[in-house]
PDB file of C-alpha atoms in Angstrom:
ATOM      1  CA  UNK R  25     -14.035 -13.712 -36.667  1.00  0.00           C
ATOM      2  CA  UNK R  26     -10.829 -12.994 -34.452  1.00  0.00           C
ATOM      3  CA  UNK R  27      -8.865 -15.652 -33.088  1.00  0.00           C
ATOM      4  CA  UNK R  28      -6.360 -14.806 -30.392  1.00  0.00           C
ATOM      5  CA  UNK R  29      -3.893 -17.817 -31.216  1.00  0.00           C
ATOM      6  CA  UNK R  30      -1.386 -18.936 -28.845  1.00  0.00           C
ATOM      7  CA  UNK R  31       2.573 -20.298 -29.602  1.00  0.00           C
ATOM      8  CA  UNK R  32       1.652 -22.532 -26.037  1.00  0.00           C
ATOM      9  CA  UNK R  33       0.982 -25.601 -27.953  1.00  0.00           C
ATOM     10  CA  UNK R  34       4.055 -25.510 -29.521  1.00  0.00           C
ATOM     11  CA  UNK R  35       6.140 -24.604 -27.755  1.00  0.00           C
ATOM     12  CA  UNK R  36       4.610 -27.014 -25.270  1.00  0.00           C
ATOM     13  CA  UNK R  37       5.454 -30.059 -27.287  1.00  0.00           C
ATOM     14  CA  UNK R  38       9.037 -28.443 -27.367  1.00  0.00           C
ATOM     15  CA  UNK R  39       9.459 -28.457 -24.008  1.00  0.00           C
ATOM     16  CA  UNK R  40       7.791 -31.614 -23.555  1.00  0.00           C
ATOM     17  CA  UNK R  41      10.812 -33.407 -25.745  1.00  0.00           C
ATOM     18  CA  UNK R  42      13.644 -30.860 -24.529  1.00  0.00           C
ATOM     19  CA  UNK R  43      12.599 -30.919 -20.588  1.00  0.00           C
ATOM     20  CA  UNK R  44      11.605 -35.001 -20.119  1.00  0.00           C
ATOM     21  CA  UNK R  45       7.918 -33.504 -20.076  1.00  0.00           C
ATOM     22  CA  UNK R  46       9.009 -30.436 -18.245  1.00  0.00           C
ATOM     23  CA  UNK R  47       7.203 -31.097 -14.940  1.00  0.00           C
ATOM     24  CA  UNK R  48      10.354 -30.178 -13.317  1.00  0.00           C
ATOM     25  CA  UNK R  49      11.249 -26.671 -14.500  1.00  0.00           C
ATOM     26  CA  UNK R  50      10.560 -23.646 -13.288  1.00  0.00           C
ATOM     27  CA  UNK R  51       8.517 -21.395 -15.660  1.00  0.00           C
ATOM     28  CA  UNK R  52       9.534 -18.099 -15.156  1.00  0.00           C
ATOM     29  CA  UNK R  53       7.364 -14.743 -16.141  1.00  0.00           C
ATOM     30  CA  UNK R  54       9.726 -11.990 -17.172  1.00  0.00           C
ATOM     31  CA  UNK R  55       7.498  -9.269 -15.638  1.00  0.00           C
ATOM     32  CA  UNK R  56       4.279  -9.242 -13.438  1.00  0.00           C
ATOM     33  CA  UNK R  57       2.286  -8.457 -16.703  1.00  0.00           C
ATOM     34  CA  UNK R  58       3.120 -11.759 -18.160  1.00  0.00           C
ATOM     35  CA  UNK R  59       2.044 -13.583 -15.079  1.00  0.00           C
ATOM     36  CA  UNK R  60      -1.190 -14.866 -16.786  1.00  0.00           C
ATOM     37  CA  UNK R  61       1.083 -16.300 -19.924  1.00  0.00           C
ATOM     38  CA  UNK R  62       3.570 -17.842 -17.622  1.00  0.00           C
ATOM     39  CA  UNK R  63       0.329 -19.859 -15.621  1.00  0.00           C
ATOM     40  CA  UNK R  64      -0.850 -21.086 -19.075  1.00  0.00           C
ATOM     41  CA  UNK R  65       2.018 -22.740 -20.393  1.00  0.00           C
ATOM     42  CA  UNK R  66       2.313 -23.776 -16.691  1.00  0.00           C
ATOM     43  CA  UNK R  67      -1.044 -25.710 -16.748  1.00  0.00           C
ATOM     44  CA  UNK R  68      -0.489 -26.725 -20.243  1.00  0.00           C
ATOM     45  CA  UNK R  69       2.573 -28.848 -18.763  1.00  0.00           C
ATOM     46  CA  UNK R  70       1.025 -29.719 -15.631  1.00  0.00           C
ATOM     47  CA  UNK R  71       3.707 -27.722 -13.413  1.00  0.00           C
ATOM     48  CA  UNK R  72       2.979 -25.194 -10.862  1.00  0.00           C
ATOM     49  CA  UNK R  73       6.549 -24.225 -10.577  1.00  0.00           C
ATOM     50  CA  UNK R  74       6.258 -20.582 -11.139  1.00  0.00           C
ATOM     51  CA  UNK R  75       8.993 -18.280 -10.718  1.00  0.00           C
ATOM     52  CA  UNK R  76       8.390 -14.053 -11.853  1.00  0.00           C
ATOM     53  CA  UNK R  77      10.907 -11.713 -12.217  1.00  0.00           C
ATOM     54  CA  UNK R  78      10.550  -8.456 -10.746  1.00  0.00           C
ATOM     55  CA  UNK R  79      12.121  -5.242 -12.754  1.00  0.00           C
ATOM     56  CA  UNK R  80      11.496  -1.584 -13.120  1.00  0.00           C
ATOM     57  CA  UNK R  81      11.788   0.232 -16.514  1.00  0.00           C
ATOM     58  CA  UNK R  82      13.760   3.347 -15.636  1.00  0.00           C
ATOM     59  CA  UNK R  83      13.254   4.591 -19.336  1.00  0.00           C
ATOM     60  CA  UNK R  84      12.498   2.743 -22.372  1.00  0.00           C
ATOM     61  CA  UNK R  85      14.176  -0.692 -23.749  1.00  0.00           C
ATOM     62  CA  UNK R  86      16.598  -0.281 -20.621  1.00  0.00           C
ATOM     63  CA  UNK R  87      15.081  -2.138 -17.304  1.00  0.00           C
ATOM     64  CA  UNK R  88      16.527  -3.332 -14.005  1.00  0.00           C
ATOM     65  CA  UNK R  89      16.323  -6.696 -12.045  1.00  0.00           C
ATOM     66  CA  UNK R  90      15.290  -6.170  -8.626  1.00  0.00           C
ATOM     67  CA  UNK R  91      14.160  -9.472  -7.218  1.00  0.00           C
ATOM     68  CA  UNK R  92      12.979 -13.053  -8.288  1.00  0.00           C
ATOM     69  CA  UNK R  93      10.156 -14.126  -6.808  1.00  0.00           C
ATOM     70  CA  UNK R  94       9.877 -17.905  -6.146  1.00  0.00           C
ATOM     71  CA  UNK R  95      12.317 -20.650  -5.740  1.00  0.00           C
ATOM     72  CA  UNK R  96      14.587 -21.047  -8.512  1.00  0.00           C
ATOM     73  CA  UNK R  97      17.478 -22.645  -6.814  1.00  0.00           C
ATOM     74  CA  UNK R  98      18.895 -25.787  -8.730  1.00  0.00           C
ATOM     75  CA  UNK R  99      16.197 -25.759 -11.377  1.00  0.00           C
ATOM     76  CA  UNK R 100      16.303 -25.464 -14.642  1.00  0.00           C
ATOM     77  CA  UNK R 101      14.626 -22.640 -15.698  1.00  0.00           C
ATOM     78  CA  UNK R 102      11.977 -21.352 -18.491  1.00  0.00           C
ATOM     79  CA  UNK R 103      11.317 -18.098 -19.188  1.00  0.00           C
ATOM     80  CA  UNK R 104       8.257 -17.094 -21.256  1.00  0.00           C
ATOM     81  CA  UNK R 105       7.526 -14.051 -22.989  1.00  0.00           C
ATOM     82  CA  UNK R 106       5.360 -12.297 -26.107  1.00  0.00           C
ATOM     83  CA  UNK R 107       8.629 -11.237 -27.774  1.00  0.00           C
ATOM     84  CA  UNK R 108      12.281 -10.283 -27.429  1.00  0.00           C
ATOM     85  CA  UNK R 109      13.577  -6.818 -28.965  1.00  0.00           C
ATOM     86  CA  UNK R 110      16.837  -6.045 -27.759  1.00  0.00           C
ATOM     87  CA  UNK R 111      17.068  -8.963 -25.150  1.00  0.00           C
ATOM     88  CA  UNK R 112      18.341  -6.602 -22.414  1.00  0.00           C
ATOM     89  CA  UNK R 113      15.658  -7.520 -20.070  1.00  0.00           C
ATOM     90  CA  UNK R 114      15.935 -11.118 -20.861  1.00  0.00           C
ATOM     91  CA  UNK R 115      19.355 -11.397 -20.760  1.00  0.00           C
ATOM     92  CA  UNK R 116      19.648  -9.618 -17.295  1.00  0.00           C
ATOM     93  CA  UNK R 117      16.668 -12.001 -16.165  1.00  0.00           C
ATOM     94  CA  UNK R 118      18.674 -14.996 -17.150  1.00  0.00           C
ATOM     95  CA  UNK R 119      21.790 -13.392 -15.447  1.00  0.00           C
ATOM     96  CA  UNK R 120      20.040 -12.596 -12.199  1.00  0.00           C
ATOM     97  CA  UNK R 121      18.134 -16.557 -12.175  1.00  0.00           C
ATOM     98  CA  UNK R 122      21.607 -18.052 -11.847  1.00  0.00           C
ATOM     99  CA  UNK R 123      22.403 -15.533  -9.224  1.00  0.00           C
ATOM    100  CA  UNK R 124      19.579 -17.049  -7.550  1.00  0.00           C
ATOM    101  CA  UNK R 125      21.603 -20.523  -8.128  1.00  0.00           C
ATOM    102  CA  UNK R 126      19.217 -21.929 -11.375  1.00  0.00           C
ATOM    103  CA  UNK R 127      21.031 -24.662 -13.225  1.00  0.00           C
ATOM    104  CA  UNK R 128      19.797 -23.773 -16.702  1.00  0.00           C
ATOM    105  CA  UNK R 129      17.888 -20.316 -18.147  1.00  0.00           C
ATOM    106  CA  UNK R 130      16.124 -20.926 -21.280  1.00  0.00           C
ATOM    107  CA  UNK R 131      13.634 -18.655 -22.831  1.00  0.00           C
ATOM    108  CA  UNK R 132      10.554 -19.044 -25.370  1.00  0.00           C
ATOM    109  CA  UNK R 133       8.948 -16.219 -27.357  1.00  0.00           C
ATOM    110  CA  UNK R 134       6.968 -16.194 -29.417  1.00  0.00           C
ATOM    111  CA  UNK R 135       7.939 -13.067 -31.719  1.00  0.00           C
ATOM    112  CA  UNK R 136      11.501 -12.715 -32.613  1.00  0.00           C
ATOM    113  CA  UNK R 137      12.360  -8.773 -32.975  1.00  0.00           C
ATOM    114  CA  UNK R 138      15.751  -9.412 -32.246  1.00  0.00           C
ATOM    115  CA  UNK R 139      16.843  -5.129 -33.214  1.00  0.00           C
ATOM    116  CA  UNK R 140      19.994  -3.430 -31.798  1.00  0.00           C
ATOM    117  CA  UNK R 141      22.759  -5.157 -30.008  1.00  0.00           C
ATOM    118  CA  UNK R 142      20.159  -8.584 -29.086  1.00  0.00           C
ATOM    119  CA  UNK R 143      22.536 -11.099 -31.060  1.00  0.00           C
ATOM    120  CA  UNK R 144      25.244  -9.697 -29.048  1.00  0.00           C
ATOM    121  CA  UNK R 145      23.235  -9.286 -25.661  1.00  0.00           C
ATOM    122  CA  UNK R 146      22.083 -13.109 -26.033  1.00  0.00           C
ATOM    123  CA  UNK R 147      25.090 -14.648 -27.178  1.00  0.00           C
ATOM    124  CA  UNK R 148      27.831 -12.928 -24.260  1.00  0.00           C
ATOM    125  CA  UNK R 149      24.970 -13.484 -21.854  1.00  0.00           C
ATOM    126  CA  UNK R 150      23.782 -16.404 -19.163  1.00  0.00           C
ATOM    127  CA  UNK R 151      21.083 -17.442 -21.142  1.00  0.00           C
ATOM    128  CA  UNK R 152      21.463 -21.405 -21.978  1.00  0.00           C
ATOM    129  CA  UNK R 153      19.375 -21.058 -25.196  1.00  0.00           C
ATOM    130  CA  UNK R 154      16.612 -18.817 -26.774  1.00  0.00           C
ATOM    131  CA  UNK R 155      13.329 -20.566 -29.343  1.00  0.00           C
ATOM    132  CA  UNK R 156      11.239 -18.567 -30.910  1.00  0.00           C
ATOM    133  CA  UNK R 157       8.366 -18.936 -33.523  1.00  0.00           C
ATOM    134  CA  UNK R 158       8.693 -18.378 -36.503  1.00  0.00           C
ATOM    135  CA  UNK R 159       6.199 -15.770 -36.583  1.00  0.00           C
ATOM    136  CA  UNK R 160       8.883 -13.149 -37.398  1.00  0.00           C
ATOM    137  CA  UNK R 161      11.918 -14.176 -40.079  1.00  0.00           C
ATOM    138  CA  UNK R 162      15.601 -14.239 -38.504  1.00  0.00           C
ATOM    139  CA  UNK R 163      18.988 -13.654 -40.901  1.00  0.00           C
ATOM    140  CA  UNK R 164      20.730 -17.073 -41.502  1.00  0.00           C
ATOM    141  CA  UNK R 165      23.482 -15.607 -38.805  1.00  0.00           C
ATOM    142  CA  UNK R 166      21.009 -15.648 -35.892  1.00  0.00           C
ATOM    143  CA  UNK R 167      20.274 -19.301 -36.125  1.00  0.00           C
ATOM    144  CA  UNK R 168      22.721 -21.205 -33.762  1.00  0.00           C
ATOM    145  CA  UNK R 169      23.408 -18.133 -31.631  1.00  0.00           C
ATOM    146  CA  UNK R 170      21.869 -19.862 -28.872  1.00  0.00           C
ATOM    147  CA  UNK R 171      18.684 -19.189 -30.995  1.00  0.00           C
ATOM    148  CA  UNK R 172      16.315 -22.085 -31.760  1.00  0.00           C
ATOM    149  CA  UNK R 173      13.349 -21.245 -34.203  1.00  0.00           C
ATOM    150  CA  UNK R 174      10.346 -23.748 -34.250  1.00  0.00           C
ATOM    151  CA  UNK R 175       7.533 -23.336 -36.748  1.00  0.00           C
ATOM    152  CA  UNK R 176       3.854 -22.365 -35.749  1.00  0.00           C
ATOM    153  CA  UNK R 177       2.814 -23.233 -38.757  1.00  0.00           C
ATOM    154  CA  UNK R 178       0.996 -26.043 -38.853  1.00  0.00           C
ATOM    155  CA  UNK R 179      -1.067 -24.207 -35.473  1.00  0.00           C
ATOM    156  CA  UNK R 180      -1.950 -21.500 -37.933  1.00  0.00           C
ATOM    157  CA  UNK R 181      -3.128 -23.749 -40.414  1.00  0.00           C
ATOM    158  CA  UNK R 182      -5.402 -25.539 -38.253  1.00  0.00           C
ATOM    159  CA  UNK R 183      -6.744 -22.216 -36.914  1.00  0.00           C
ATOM    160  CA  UNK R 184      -7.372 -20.963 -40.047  1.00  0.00           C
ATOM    161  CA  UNK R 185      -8.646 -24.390 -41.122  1.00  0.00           C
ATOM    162  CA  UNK R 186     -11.442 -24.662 -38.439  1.00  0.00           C
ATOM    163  CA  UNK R 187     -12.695 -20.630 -38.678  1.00  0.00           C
ATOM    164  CA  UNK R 188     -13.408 -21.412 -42.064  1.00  0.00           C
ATOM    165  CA  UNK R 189     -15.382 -24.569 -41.170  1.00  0.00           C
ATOM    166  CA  UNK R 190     -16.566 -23.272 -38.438  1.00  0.00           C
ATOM    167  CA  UNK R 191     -15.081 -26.597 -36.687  1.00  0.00           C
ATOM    168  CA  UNK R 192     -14.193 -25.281 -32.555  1.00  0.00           C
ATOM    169  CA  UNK R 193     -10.846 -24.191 -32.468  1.00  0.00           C
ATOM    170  CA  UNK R 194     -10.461 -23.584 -28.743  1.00  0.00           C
ATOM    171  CA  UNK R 195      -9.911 -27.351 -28.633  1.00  0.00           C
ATOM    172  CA  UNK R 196      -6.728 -26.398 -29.943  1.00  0.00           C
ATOM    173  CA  UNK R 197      -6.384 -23.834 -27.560  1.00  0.00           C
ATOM    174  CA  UNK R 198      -8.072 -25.749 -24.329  1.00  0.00           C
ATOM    175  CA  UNK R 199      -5.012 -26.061 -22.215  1.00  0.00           C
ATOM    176  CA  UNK R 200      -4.183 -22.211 -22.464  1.00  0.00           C
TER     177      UNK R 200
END
């Protein structure tokens, strides 16, 4: 069987303890494609705030802010993506949120490429702080870099756990 398993439920409970709950951030989708993500971990906190950045890829790993869509202004800010690779994208996302007058831009992913100039992008850049999984290992000099790794672990176990039991694991998953 294939399991499509999410980082939401972790990084849910993160947020949850970071964020006082997190019903008052704005989740933010780093691209139209990750609009659907961005609603999930929305629902899983109860918040509608929803904020998507709008860019255009002129050629690859190099991208351009044109707009943000939704009201970020003096809100702390989430963004959500699949994974960060050279953090260009984020880091101009973050820069161009607290253009729009965001308190705070803090971003989840769940896979942690991190190739290139990303340490250097994310540290020099607006972003407040970066978690990842832990899906992907980072050198001892990333940690504390603004970088925050939290373990999906235990998730995985579970998953893994229930397929072989054939116990329902979208009750794991129900919220996303």
């Amino acid at each position: 069987p294939v399991v499509n398993a999410s980082s939401i439920p972790t990084f849910q409970a993160d947020i949850w303890q970071r964020f006082d709950g997190g019903h008052d951030v704005v989740i933010v989708s780093p691209d139209t494609g990750g609009v659907a993500r961005s609603r999930a971990l929305g629902k899983a906190l109860n918040n509608e705030n929803l904020a998507i950045i709008d860019k255009r890829r002129p050629k690859e790993n190099i991208s351009e802010v044109m707009n943000i869509i939704g009201d970020v202004e003096g809100r702390d800010c989430i963004i959500f993506d699949d994974l960060v690779d050279t953090a260009g994208t984020l880091c101009k996302g973050a820069s161009a949120l607290k253009q729009q007058g965001a308190v705070s831009v803090h971003a989840y992913a769940t896979h942690a490429v991190l190739s290139g100039k990303a340490y250097d992008n994310i540290r020099e850049s607006d972003l407040d702080s970066l978690t990842v999984s832990d899906t992907i290992p980072l050198t001892n000099n990333a940690r504390g870099n603004k970088i925050r790794v939290v373990s999906i672990a235990s998730l995985l176990t579970e998953t893994v756990h229930r397929v072989a039991t054939g116990t329902s694991v979208s009750a794991l998953y129900d919220m996303v």
